[in-house]
Short mmCIF file of C-alpha atoms in Angstrom, two decimals:
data_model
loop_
_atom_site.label_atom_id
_atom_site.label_comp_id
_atom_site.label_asym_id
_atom_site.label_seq_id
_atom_site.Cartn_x
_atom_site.Cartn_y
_atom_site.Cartn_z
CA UNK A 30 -43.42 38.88 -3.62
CA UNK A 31 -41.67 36.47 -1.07
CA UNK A 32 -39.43 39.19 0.68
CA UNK A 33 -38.08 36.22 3.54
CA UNK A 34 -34.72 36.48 1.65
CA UNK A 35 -33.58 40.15 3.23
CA UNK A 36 -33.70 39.32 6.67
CA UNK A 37 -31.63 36.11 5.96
CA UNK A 38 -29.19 37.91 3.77
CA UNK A 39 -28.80 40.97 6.61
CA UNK A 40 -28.11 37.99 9.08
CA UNK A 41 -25.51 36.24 7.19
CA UNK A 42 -23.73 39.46 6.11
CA UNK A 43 -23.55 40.24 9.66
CA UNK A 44 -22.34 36.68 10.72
CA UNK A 45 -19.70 37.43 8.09
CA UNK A 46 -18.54 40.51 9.27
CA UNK A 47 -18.67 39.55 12.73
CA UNK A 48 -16.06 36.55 11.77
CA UNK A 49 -13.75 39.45 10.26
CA UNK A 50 -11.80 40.27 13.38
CA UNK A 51 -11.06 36.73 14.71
CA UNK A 52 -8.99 36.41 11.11
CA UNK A 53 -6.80 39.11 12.58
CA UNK A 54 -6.77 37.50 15.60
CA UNK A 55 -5.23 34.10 14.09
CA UNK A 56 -2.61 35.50 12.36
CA UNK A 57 -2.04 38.02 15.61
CA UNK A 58 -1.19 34.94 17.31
CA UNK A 59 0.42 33.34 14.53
CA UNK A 60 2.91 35.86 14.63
CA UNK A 61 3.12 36.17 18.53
CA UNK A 62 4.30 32.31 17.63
CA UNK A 63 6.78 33.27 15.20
CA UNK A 64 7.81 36.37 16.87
CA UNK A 65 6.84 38.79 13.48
CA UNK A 66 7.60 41.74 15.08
CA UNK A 67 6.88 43.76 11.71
CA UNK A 68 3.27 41.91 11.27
CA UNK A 69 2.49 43.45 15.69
CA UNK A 70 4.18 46.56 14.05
CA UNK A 71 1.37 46.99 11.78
CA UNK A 72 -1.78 45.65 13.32
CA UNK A 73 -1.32 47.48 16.20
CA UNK A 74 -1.84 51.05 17.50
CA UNK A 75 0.44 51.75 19.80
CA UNK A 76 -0.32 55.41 21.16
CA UNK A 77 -3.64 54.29 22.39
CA UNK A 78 -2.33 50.91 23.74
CA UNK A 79 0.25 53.10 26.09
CA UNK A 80 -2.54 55.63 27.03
CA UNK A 81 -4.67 52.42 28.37
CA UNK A 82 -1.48 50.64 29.97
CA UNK A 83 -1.14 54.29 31.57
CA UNK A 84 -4.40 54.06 32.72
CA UNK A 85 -4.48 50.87 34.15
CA UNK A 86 -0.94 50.92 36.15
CA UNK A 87 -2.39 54.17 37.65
CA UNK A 88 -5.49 53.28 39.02
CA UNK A 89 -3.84 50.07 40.67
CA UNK A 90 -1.68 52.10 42.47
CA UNK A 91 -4.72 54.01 43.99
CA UNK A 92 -6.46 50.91 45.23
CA UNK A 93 -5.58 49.60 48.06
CA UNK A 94 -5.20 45.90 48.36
CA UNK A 95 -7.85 44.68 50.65
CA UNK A 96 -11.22 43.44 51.20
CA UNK A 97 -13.28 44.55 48.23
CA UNK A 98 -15.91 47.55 49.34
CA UNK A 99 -13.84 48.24 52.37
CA UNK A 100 -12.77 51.77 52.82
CA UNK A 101 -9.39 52.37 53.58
CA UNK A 102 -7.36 55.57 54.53
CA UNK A 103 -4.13 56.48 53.03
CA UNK A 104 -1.19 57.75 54.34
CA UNK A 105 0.40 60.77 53.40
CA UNK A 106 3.54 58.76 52.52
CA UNK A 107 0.79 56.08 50.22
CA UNK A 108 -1.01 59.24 48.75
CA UNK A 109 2.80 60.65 47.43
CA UNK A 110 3.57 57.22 46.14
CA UNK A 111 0.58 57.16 44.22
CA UNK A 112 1.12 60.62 42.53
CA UNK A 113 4.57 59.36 42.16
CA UNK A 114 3.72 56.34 40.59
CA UNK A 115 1.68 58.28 38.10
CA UNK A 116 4.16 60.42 36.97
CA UNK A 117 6.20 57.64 36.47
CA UNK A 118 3.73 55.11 34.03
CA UNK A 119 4.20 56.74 31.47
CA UNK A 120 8.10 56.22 30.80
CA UNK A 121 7.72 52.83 32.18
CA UNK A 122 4.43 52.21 29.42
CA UNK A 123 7.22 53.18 26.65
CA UNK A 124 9.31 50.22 27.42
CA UNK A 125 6.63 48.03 28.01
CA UNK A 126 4.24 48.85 25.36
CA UNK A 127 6.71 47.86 22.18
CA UNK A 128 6.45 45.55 19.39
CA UNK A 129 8.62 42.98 21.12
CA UNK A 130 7.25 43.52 24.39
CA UNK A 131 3.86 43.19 23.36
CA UNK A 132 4.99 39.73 21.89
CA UNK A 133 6.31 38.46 25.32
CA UNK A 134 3.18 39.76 26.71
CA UNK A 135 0.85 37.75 24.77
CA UNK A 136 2.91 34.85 24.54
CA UNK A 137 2.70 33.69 27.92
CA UNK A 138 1.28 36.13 29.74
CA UNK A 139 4.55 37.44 31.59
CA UNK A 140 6.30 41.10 30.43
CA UNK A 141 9.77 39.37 30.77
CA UNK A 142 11.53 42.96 30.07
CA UNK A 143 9.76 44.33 33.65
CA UNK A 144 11.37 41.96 35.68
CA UNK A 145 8.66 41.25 37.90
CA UNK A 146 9.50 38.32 39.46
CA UNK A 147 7.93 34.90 40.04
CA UNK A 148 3.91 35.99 38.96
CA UNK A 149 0.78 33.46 40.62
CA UNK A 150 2.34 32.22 43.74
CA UNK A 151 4.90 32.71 45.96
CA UNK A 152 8.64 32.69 45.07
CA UNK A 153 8.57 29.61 47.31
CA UNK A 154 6.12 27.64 45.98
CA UNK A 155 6.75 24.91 43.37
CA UNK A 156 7.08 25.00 39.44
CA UNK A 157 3.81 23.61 39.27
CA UNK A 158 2.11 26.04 41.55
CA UNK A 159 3.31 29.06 39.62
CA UNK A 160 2.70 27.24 36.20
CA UNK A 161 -1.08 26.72 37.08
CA UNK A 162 -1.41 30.16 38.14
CA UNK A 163 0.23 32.18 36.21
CA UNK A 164 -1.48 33.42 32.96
CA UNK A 165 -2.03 32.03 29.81
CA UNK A 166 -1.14 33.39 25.98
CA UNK A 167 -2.63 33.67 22.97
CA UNK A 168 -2.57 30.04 21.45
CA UNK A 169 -4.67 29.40 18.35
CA UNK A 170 -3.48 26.63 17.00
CA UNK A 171 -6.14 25.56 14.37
CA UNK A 172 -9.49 27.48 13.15
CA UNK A 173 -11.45 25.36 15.20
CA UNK A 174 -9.10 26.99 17.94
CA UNK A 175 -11.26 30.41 17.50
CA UNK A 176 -14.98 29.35 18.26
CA UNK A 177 -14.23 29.19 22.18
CA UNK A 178 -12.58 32.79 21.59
CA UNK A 179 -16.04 33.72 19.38
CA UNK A 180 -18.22 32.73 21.84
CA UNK A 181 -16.83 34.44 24.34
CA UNK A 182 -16.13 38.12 22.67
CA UNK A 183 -18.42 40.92 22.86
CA UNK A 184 -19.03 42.79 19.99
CA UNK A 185 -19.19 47.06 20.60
CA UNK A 186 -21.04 48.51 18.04
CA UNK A 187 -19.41 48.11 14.35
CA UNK A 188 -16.24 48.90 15.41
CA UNK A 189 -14.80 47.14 18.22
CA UNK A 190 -14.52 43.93 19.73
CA UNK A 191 -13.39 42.61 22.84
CA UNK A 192 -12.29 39.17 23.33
CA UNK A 193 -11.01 37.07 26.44
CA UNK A 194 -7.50 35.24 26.22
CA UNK A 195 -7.73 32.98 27.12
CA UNK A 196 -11.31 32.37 26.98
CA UNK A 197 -11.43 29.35 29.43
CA UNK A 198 -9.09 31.22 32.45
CA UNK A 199 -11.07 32.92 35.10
CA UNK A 200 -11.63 36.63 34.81
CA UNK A 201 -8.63 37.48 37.30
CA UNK A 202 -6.16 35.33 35.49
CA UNK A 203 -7.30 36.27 31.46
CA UNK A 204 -6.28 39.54 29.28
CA UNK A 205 -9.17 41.16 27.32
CA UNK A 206 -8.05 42.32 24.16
CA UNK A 207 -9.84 45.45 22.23
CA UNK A 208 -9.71 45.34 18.33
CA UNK A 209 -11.10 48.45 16.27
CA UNK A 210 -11.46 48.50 12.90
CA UNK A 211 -10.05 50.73 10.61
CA UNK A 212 -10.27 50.86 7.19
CA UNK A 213 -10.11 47.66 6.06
CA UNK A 214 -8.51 45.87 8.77
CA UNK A 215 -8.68 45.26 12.42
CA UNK A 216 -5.95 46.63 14.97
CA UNK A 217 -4.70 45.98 18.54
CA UNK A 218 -5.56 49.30 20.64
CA UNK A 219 -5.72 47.70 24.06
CA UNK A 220 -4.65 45.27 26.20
CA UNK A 221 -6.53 44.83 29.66
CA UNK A 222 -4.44 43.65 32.34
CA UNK A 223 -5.30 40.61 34.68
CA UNK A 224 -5.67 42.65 37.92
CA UNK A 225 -2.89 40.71 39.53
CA UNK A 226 -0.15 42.01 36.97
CA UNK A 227 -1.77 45.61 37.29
CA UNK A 228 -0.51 45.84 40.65
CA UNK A 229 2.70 44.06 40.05
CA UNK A 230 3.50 46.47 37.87
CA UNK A 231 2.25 49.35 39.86
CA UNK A 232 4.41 48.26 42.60
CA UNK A 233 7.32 48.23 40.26
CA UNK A 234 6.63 51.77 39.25
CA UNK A 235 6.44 52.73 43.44
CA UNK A 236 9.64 51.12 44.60
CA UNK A 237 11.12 52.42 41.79
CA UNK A 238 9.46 55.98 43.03
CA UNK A 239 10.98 55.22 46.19
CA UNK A 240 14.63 54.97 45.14
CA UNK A 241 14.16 58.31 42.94
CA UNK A 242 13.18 60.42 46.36
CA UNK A 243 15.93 58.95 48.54
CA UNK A 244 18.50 59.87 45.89
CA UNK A 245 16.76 62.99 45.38
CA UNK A 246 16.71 63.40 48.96
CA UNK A 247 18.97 66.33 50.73
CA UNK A 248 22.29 64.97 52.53
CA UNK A 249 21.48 65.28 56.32
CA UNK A 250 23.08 68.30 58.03
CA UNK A 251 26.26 67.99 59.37
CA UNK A 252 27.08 68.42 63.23
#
């Protein structure tokens, strides 16, 4: 009995399924496009999305920016800001991490609503600087569109991909996105940050610390 047939049929169901998420991923960006905020509504989970944006905003506001490996002490004053700015991703994660947020996020890369100022480049430098660093969106045009995003996922288990967007940026200037299926269809749960908007945003939530301890602050005595 010629049994060559199972392995080739396990193979292509798994091919099949594999394809399964980057359908969800067309129409994601589809309606990133069209700005569908009821089609993000649905497709995406967002308790787990603001627990990860949590996540991320506080642990770049524990790493100090310099030379990677390099030890670094803290002050007291950067140790408070960092508890500070812990406390405070979470309210800032439930303006960020919204249906129409999320749609400005993966359109071009840039969380208009944070106000973050000019990202890539300093405020100084040219249009075109900025442009060519800045990050990129989710653009699938046509089908063929998704083999560069296929090719450079990573499939976890049954359950969850990851994919690059976009898939030809370098690591520091590309989201990964984390789909998970359930049920029947595949849903949004995380979006990981390009490090340099992690600690944009962390720095947002510090200054913003800052402001809440001055006015917090006791009047000085008077003499």
């Amino acid at each position: 009995m010629r049994l060559w047939w199972i392995p080739i049929s396990l193979f292509l169901t798994w091919f099949v399924f594999t394809l399964t998420p980057f359908w969800m991923l067309y129409d994601l960006a589809s309606a990133v496009q069209a700005r569908d905020v009821g089609y993000v509504e649905r497709h995406v989970n967002f308790r787990i999305l603001r627990q990860s944006m949590i996540r991320q905003i506080s642990a770049a506001a524990s790493q100090p920016r310099g030379q990677p490996g390099s030890e670094v002490e803290l002050s007291r004053d950067r140790q408070r800001l960092i508890e500070a700015a812990a406390a405070l991703a979470e309210p800032l994660t439930e303006s960020l991490v919204t249906a129409q947020s999320v749609i400005d996020l993966l359109d071009d890369g840039i969380p208009q609503s944070l106000d973050l100022g000019p990202l890539g480049g300093d405020a100084a430098g040219s249009d075109a600087e900025r442009k060519i660093d800045a990050p990129a969106g989710l653009r699938i045009d046509t089908i063929s569109r998704l083999i560069p995003y296929y090719l450079s996922s990573e499939m976890r288990g049954f359950r969850t991909l990851v994919i690059a967007v976009p898939p030809e940026a370098s690591r520091s200037q590309r989201f990964r996105l984390r789909l998970r299926l359930r049920g029947w269809s595949w849903r949004l749960v995380e979006i990981e940050l390009p490090s340099d908007l992690r600690f944009r945003i962390a720095s947002k939530v510090a200054r913003a610390s800052s402001r809440t301890d001055q006015d917090a602050a006791p009047p000085p005595p008077l003499r």
